[in-house]
XYZ file of C-alpha atoms in Angstrom:
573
model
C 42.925 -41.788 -52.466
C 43.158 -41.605 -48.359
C 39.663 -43.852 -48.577
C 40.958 -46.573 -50.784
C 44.579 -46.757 -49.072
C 42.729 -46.995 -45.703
C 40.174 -49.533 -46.814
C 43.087 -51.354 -48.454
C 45.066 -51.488 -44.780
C 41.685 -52.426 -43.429
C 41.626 -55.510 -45.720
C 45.227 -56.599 -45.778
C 44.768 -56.302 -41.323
C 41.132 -58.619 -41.452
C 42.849 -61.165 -44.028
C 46.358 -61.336 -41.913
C 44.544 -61.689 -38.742
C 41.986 -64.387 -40.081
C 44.793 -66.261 -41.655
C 46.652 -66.125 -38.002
C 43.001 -67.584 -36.849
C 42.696 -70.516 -39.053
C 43.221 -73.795 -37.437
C 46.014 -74.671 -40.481
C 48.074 -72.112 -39.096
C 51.607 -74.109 -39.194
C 52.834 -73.079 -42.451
C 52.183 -69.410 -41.793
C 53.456 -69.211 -38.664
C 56.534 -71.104 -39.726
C 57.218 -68.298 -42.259
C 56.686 -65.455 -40.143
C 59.368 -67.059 -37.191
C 61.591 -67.336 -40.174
C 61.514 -63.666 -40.844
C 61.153 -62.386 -36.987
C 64.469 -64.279 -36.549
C 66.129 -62.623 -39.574
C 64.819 -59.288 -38.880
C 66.449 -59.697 -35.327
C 69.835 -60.650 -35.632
C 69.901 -58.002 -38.827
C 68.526 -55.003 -37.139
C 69.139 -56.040 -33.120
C 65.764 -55.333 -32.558
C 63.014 -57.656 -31.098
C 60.367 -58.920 -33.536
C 57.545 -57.166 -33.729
C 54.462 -59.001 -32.890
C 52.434 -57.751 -36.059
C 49.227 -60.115 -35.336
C 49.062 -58.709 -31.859
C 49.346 -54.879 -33.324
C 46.435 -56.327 -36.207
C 44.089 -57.589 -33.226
C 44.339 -54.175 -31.256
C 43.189 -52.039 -34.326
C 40.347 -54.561 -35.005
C 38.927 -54.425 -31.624
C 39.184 -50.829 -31.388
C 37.965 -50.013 -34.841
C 34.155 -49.933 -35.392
C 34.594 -50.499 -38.959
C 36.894 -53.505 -38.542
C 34.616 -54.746 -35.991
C 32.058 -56.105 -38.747
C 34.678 -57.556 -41.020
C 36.295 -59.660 -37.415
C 34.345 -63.175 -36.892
C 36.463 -63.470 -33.621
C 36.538 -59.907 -32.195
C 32.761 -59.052 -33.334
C 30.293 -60.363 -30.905
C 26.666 -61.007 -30.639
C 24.135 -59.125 -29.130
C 25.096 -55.307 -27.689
C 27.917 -54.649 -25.927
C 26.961 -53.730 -22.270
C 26.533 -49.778 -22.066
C 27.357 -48.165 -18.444
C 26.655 -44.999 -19.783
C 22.553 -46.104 -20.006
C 22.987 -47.586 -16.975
C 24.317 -45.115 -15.074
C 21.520 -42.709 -16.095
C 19.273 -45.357 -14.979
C 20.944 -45.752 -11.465
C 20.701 -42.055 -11.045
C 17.246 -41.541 -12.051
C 16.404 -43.958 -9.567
C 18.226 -42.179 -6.939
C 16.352 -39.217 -8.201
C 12.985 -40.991 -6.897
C 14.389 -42.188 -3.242
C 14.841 -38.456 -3.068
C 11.297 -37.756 -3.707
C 9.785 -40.946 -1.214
C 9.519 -40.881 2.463
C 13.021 -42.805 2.124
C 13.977 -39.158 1.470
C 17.296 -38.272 4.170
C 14.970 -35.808 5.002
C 12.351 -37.803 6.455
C 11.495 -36.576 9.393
C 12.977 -33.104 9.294
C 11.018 -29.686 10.363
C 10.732 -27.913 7.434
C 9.194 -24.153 7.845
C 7.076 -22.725 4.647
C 6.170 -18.939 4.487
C 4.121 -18.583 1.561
C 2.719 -22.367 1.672
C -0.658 -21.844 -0.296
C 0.950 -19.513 -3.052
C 0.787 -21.269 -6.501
C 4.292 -22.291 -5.977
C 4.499 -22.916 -2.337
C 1.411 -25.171 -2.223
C 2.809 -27.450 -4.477
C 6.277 -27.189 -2.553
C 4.501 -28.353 0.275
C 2.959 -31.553 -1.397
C 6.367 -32.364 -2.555
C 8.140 -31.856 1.045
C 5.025 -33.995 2.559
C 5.915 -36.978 0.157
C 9.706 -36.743 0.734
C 8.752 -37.635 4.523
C 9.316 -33.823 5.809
C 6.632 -32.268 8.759
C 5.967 -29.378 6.991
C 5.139 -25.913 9.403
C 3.001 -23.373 7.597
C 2.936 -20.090 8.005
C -0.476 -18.635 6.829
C -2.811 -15.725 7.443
C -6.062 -17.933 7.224
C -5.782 -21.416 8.795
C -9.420 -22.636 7.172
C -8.521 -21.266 3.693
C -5.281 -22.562 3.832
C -6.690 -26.039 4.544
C -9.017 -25.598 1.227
C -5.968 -24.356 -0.795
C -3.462 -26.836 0.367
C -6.394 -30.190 0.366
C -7.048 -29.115 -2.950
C -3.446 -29.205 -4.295
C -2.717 -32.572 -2.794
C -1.376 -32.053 0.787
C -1.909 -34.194 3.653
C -3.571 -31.075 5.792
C -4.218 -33.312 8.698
C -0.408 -34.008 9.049
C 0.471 -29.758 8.472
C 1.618 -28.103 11.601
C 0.037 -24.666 10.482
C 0.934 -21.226 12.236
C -1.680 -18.615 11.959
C 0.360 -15.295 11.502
C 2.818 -13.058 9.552
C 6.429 -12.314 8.739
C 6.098 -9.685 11.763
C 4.640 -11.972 14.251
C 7.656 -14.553 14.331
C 8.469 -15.613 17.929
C 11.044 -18.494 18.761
C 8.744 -20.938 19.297
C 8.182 -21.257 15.209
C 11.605 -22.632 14.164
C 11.965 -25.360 17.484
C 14.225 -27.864 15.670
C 13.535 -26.347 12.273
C 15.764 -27.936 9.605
C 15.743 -25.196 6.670
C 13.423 -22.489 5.662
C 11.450 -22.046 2.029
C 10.767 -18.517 1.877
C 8.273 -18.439 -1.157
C 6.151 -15.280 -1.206
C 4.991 -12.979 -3.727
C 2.697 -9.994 -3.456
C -0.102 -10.156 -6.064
C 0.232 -7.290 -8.398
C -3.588 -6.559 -8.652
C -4.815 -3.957 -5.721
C -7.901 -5.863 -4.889
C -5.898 -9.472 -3.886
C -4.585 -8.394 -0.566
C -6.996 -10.454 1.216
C -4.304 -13.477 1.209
C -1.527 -11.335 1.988
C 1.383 -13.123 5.078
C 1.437 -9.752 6.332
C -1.055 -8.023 8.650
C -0.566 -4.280 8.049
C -2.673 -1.069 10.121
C -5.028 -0.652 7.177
C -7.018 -2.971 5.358
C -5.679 -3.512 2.889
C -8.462 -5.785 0.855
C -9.488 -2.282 -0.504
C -6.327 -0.085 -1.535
C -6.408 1.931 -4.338
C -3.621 4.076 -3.765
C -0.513 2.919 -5.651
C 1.753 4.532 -2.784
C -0.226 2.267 -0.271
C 0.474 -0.648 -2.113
C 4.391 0.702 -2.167
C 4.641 0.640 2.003
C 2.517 -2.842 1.819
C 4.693 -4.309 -0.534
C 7.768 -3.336 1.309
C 6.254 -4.318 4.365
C 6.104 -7.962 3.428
C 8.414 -8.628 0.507
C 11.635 -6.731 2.386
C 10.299 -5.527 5.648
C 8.613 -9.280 6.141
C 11.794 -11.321 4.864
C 14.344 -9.118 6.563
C 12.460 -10.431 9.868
C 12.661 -13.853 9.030
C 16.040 -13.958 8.124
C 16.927 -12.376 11.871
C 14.934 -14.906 13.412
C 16.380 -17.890 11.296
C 19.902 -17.107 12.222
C 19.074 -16.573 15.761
C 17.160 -20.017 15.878
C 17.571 -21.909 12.990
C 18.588 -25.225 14.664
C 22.616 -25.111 13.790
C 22.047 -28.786 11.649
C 24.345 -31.404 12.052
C 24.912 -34.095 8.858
C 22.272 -36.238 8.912
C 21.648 -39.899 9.857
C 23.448 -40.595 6.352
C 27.136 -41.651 5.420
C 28.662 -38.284 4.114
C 30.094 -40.077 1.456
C 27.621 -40.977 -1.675
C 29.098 -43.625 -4.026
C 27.559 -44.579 -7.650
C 28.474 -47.636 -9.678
C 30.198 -46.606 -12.555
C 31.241 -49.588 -14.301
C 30.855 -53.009 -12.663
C 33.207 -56.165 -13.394
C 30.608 -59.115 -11.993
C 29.807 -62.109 -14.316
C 29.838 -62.346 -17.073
C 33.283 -62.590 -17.646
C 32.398 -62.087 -21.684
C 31.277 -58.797 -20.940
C 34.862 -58.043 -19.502
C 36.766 -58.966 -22.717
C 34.057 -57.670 -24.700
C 34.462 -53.874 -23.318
C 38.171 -53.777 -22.260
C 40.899 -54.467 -25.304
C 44.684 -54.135 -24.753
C 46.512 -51.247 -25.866
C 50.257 -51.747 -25.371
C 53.321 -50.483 -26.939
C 52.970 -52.919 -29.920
C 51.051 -49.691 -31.481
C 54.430 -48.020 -31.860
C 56.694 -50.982 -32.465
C 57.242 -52.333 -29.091
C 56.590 -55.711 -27.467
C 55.506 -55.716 -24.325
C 51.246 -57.261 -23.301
C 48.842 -57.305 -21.052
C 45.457 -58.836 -20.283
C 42.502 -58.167 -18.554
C 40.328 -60.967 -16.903
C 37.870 -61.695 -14.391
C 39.165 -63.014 -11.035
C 38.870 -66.390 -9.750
C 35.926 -65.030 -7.317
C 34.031 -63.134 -9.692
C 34.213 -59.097 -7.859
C 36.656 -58.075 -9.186
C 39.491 -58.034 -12.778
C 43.205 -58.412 -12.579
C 45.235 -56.516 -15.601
C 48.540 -58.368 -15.584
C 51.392 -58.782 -18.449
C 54.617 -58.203 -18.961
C 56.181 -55.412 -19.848
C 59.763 -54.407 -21.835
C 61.308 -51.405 -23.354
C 63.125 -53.606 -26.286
C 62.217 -51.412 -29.326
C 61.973 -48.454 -27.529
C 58.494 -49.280 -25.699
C 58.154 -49.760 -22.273
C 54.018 -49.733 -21.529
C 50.916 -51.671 -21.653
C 47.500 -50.999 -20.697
C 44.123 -52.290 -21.183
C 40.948 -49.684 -22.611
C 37.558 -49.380 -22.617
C 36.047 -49.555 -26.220
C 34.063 -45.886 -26.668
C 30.708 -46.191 -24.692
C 27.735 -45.758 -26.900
C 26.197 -43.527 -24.828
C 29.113 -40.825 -22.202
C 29.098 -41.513 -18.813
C 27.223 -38.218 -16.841
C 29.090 -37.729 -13.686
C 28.438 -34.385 -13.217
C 27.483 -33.261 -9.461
C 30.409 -36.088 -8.492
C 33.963 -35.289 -6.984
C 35.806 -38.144 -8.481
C 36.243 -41.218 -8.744
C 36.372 -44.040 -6.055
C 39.260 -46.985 -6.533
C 40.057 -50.126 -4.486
C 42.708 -52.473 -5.473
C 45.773 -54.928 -5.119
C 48.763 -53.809 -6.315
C 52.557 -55.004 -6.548
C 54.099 -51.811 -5.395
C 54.088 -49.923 -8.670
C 52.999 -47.412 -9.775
C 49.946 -47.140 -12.661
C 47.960 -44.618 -14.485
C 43.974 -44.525 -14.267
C 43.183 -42.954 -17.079
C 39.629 -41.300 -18.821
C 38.958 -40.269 -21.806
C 36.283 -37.121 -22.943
C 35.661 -38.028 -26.496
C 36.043 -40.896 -28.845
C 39.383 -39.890 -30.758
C 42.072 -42.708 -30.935
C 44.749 -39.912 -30.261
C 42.902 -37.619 -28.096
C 43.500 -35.891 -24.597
C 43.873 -38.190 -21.593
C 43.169 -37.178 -18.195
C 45.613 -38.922 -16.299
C 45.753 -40.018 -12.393
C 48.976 -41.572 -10.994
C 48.422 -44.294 -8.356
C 50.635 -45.930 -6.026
C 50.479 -49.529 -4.838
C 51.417 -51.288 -2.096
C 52.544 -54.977 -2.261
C 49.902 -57.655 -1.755
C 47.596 -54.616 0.071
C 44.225 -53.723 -0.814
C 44.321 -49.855 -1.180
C 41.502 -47.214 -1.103
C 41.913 -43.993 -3.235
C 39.599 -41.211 -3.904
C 40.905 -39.331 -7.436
C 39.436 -36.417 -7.586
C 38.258 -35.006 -10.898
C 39.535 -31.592 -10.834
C 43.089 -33.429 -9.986
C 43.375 -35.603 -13.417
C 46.005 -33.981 -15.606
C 45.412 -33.197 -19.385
C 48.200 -35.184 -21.447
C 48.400 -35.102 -25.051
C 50.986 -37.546 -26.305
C 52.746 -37.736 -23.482
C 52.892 -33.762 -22.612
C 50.848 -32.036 -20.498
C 48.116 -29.335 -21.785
C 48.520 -25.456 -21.179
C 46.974 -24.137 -19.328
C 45.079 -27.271 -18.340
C 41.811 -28.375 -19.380
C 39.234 -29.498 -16.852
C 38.050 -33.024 -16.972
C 34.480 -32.679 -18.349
C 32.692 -35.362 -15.863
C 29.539 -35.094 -17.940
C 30.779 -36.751 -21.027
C 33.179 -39.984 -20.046
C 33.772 -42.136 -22.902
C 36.310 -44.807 -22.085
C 38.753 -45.823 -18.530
C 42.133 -46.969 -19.249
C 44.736 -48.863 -17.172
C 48.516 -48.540 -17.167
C 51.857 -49.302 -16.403
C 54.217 -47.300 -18.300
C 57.935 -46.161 -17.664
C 56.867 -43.232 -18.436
C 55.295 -40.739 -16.224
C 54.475 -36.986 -17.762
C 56.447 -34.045 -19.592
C 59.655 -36.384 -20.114
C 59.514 -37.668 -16.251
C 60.047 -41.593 -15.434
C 58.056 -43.529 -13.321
C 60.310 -44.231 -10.258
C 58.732 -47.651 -9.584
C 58.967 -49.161 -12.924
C 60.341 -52.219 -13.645
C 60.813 -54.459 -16.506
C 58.900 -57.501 -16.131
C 56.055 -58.720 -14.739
C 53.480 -56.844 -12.723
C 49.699 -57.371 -11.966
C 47.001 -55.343 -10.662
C 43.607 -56.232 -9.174
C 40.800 -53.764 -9.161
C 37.380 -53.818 -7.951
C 34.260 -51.962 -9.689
C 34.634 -48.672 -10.583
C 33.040 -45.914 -8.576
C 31.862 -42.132 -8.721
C 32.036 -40.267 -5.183
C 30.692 -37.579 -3.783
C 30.251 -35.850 0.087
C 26.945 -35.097 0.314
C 27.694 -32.536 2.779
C 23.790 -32.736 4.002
C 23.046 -30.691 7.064
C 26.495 -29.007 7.123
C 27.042 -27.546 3.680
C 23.308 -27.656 1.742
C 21.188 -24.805 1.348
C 19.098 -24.145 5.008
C 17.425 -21.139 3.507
C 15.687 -21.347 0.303
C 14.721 -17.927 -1.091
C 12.265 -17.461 -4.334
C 13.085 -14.248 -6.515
C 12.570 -13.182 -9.801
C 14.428 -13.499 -13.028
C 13.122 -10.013 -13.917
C 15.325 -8.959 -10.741
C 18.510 -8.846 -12.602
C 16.509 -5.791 -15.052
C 17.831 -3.771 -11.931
C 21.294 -4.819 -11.644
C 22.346 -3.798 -15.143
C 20.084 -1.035 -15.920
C 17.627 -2.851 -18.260
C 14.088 -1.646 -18.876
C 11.066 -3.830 -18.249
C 9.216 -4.090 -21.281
C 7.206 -0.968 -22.146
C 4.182 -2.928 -22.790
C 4.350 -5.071 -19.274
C 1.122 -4.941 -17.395
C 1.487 -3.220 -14.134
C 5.279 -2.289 -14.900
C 5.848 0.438 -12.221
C 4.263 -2.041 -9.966
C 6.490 -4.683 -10.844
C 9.662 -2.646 -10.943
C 8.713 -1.560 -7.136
C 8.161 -5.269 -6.567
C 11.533 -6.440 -7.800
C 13.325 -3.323 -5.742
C 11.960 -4.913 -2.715
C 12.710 -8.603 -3.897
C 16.413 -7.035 -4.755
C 16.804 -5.767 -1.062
C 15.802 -8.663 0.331
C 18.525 -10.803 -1.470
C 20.996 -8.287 -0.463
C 20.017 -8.699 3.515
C 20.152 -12.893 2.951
C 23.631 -12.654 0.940
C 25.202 -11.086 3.921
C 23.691 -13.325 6.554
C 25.525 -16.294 8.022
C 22.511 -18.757 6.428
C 23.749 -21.249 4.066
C 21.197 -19.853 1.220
C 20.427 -20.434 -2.181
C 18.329 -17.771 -4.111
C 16.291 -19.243 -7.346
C 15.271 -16.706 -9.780
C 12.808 -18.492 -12.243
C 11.677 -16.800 -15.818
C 7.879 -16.148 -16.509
C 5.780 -18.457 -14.336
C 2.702 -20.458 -15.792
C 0.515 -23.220 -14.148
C 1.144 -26.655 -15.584
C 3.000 -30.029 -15.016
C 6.691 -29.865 -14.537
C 9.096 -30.965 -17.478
C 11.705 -32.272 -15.569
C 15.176 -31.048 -14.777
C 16.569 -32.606 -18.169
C 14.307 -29.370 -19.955
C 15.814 -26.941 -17.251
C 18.170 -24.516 -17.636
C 20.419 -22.161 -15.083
C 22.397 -19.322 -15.346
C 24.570 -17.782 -12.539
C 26.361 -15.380 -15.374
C 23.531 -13.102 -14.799
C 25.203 -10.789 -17.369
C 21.719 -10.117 -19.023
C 18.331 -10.801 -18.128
C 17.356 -14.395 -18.815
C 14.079 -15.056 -20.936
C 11.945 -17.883 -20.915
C 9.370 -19.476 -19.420
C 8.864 -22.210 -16.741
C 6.046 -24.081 -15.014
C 5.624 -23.287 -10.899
C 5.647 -27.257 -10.452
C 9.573 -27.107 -12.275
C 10.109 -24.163 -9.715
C 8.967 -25.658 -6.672
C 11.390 -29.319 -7.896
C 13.789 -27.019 -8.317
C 13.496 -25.282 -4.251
C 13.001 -28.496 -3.062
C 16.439 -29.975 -4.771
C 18.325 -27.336 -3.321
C 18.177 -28.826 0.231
C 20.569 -32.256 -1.572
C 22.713 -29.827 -3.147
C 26.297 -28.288 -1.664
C 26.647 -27.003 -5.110
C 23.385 -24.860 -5.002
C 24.688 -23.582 -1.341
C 25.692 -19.579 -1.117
C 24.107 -19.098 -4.982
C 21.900 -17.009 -6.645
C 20.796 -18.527 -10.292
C 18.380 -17.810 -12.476
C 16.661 -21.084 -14.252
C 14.258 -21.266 -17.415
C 12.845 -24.091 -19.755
C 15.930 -24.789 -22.408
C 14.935 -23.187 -25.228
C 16.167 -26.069 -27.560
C 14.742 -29.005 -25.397
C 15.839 -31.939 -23.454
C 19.809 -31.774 -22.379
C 21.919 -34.247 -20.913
C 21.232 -33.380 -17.279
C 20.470 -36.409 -15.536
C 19.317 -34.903 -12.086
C 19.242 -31.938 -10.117
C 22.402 -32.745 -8.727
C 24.049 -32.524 -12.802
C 21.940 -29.295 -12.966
C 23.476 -27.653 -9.984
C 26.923 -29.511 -10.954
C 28.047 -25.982 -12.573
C 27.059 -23.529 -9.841
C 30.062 -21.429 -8.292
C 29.230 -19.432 -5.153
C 28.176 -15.577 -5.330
C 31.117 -13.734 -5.020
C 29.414 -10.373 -2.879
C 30.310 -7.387 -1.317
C 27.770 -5.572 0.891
C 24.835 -8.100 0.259
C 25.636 -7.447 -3.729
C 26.765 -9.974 -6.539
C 29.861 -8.509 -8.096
C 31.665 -9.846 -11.345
C-alpha cells in the first residue's frame, strides 16, 4: 500500500512539474495564481510555491530523476569522490619518487640486508634519501643489497655493530630504521650486527644463543637508542609548507556541472517560501549561493546541497576542511553529510562573514556538531571523514538546540565561495616518527599471558626472542624519540598488496593473526616517516582478512592511530 501511494505521489509530482514545463503554460498558471491568492487572504499565509517544492524532490530523488526530462541529464554526473582517490593515489607516488620531501635526508639503517631492511633500503634510495648502512660485512652486503635492487654505489655503508656506535654515524642523520632480527636457527650467526667474544657461527648451546640474542636484540638496540637521542640531529620541518591542502570538490567550468551536483533545499520542504541559487561566477573560480530568504509560513532558511556522491569522499588522515569566501556579514552553516538519508545527521560548522571581505577558515573535523532536526546529538558523534557523501550551504535563522542566529536577516544575502578543500599539517620533521622500530606481532603473546602455539618451531627460542624484542620497546617508549613501533603478523617473501589490503590494530587486546609480505612491512616503515598520526605508537598490522578496504593511503591507514598511553616504558589500557 506504502509502494503504490508513493509511486502515486511520484507520478502526480513528474506530471505537475512537466505541465509547469510546457511552453502552453498560461492557462495553468492562471489557475494556480487564482488559488494562491484565495488561499492567502483566507488563511493569511503566503502561497506556497508547490512547483518549486515538486522540482526539489525531483532533483534529489534518484527515482524521479529518470521520469524528469529537465532535471535528468546526460552523461554521469561528475564524481569527486573517484577523483579524490585519484588525487591521493597520486600523491601516494610523489611520496615514493626522488620528489619525495625527503630527498636528500640522512637516513641511518641497522639491519639493511635483512629480508625486510634490504628492501627498505631500495625504497628509501628511490624516495631520494642517502641511505647509511650499518652492516657486519661490507662485500656481502654489497651482493645482498645489488641483488635486491639498491643503488650500492650511492650507500654510505658502516662496517660495525650496535656496540660499536660512535658520533660520527648519525652526523645530520634525519631518522633511524631499526630493523633487525636474530635468525632463529643456531648455525646463521654468521650475518649477525653484533660482534660478540665467541664465535658465534658455531653455537650449539641454547643458553649461548640466550646472551647473543640479548646482546643484539636488547643489549644492541638499547645502545642505539642512547646514541640517537644524544645525536639524532634535533630536525626542523622541512623545506615544505606545513600545511598540505587536497582538492575536494572544485567549481571551474563547466558551469553545467555546478547545477548538475548542487540542488536547492530551502524551507519550501516544510511550507515556507523563501530560495536560493547556486551559480558559477562571472570569472569562472569560484560559485555564489544567493536568494532571498523569509520566515512567512513559519520558514526562515535556504540552502543549496550536494546530490549523494556515487562513490564517499575518503578524507581520512585530514584535519578539516579548508574555506575561502565573500560574505555579507552573516552568518552561514557549512554543512556535511555521512550517509545518503534525506533526514539524516548533519555535521554542522557555523561561519562568520565579513562584508565585501574575502575570509580564510580552517573547520576542523572533530569541531562539526552532530544535529538531527535541528537538535544536537548526545553525546556527540564524530564526523566520520572517511565516508563524505554530500556539502551543504546555509543561511538559516536558526542556529542549534532552539538558539537564533544573531546575524540573520530577512532578505537578501549572497555568498561567494571558492573550491572546497581538505587540510592537513604535515608536521614533517617536528612531529613524524624519527625512530622507526620493527617488532613482532607475536610480542603481544607476552603482554596478556598467551601461549605460543605448542606446535611452533623453535618456540622457547622464539619466546626468548620476543622477551628481548619486548624490552627493547619498553627502553624506546620511555625515550624522548618521536617513535613508532610496527608489529607485523607472520612474514613471507612476496610482492606487497598495497595499503588498501592492510590492516592495523593498536587495541592490542589479543594477539593479532595473519599474515603479511616483508615488501607490505618495509611500505609500511617507510610511511611512518609522512605520518604525525603513526608518531609515539605501537600497532600491530596484518593482510585484511576479507580483502581490499577503503583505505586510500598510508596516511587513511594511520588516520585511526591514538598515541601509546605508557607508564614505565609499558602500554597500559
Amino acid at each position: 500500500m506504502l509502494n503504490f501511494v508513493h509511486c502515486t505521489w511520484l507520478i502526480t509530482c513528474v506530471f505537475t512539474h512537466r505541465l509547469l514545463a510546457l511552453g502552453n503554460v498560461h492557462c495553468s498558471n492562471t489557475i494556480i495564481k487564482a488559488e494562491e491568492k484565495r488561499t492567502e487572504k483566507r488563511t493569511g499565509r503566503k502561497p506556497w510555491p508547490f512547483g518549486r517544492f515538486v522540482k526539489t524532490f525531483l532533483f534529489f530523488n534518484p527515482l524521479a530523476r529518470a521520469f524528469s526530462q529537465e532535471i535528468a541529464v546526460s552523461g554521469n554526473l561528475p564524481d569527486p569522490g573517484a577523483q579524490v582517490r585519484s588525487l591521493r593515489l597520486h600523491s601516494l607516488t610523489h611520496l615514493e619518487k626522488d620528489v619525495s620531501p625527503l630527498a636528500g635526508k640522512v637516513v641511518l639503517v641497522v639491519g639493511a640486508t635483512g629480508r625486510v631492511g634490504r628492501k627498505l633500503v631500495v625504497k628509501l634510495q628511490r624516495s631520494g634519501c642517502i641511505v647509511r648502512a650499518l652492516v657486519r660485512d661490507e662485500r656481502r652486503a654489497k651482493t645482498i643489497l645489488r641483488d635486491e635492487g639498491a643503488q650500492v654505489e650511492k650507500l654510505e655503508l658502516i662496517t660495525g655493530d650496535l656496540h660499536s656506535l660512535v658520533p660520527e654515524h648519525f652526523r645530520q642523520v634525519y631518522a633511524v630504521f631499526c630493523v633487525i632480527g636474530v635468525s632463529l636457527q643456531p648455525n646463521s650467526y654468521s650475518a649477525s650486527t653484533v660482534s660478540v667474544p665467541i664465535d658465534m657461527s658455531s653455537v650449539d648451546s641454547n643458553v649461548e644463543w640466550k646472551v647473543y640474542t640479548e646482546l643484539v636484540e636488547y643489549e644492541g638496540v638499547k645502545n642505539l637508542v642512547s646514541f640517537a637521542q644524544q645525536y639524532l640531529k634535533d630536525t626542523e620541518s622541512l623545506e615544505i609548507p606545513d600545511v598540505e591542502y587536497l582538492n575536494v570538490l572544485s567549481f571551474r567550468p563547466p558551469a553545467s556541472n555546478i547545477t548538475r551536483l548542487w540542488g536547492p533545499v530551502d524551507d519550501v520542504v516544510m511550507g515556507g517560501v523563501s530560495q536560493s541559487k547556486v551559480e558559477l561566477s562571472s570569472n569562472g573560480d569560484s560559485v555564489i549561493f544567493s536568494g532571498q530568504v523569509s520566515t512567512d509560513n513559519f520558514g526562515g532558511f535556504a540552502s543549496v546541497k550536494t546530490v549523494p556522491f556515487e562513490t564517499p569522499i575518503d578524507l581520512s588522515g585530514y584535519d578539516g576542511i579548508y574555506l575561502r569566501f565573500l560574505g555579507d556579514g552573516k552568518r552561514y552553516k557549512f554543512i556535511i553529510r555521512c550517509d545518503k538519508k534525506w533526514d539524516g545527521i548533519a555535521y554542522i560548522y557555523s561561519v562568520d562573514t565579513v562584508a565585501s571581505t574575502w575570509k580564510e577558515c580552517y573547520l576542523l573535523f572533530s569541531q562539526f556538531r552532530p544535529v538531527f532536526r535541528a537538535k544536537t546529538i548526545t553525546p556527540m558523534t564524530p564526523l566520520d571523514s572517511s565516508r563524505i557523501y554530500s556539502f551543504q550551504l546555509m543561511y538559516s535563522k536558526f542556529e542549534y538546540d532552539e538558539k537564533l542566529n544573531p546575524t540573520f536577516q530577512e532578505g537578501l544575502f549572497s555568498l561567494e565561495l571558492k573550491d572546497i578543500y581538505a587540510y592537513r599539517h604535515n608536521g614533517l620533521g617536528t612531529q613524524t616518527p624519527q625512530f622507526v622500530y620493527l617488532s613482532a606481532a607475536a610480542v603481544s603473546h607476552l603482554t596478556k599471558n598467551v601461549s605460543l602455539p605448542i606446535s611452533l618451531p623453535a618456540k622457547s627460542q622464539m619466546e626468548y626472542l620476543l622477551y628481548c624484542k619486548y624490552r627493547a620497546e619498553q627502553v624506546i617508549r620511555s625515550s624522548s624519540l618521536r617513535y613508532s613501533i610496527v608489529r607485523p603478523c607472520a612474514m613471507y617473501d612476496g610482492p606487497g598488496k598495497g595499503c588498501n589490503y592492510l590492516l592495523i590494530d593498536q587495541q592490542l587486546k589479543s594477539p593479532m593473526n595473519g599474515v603479511i609480505s616483508r615488501q607490505d612491512v618495509a611500505n609500511v616503515c617507510f610511511h611512518t616517516l609522512f605520518s604525525k598520526n603513526a608518531s609515539a605508537t605501537t600497532f600491530e598490522v596484518s593482510e585484511n582478512p576479507d580483502g581490499a578496504n577503503s583505505f586510500v593511503d598510508y596516511n587513511s591507514l594511520f588516520s585511526k592511530l591514538q598515541p601509546d598511553k605508557v607508564s614505565q616504558g609499558k602500554l597500559v589500557s
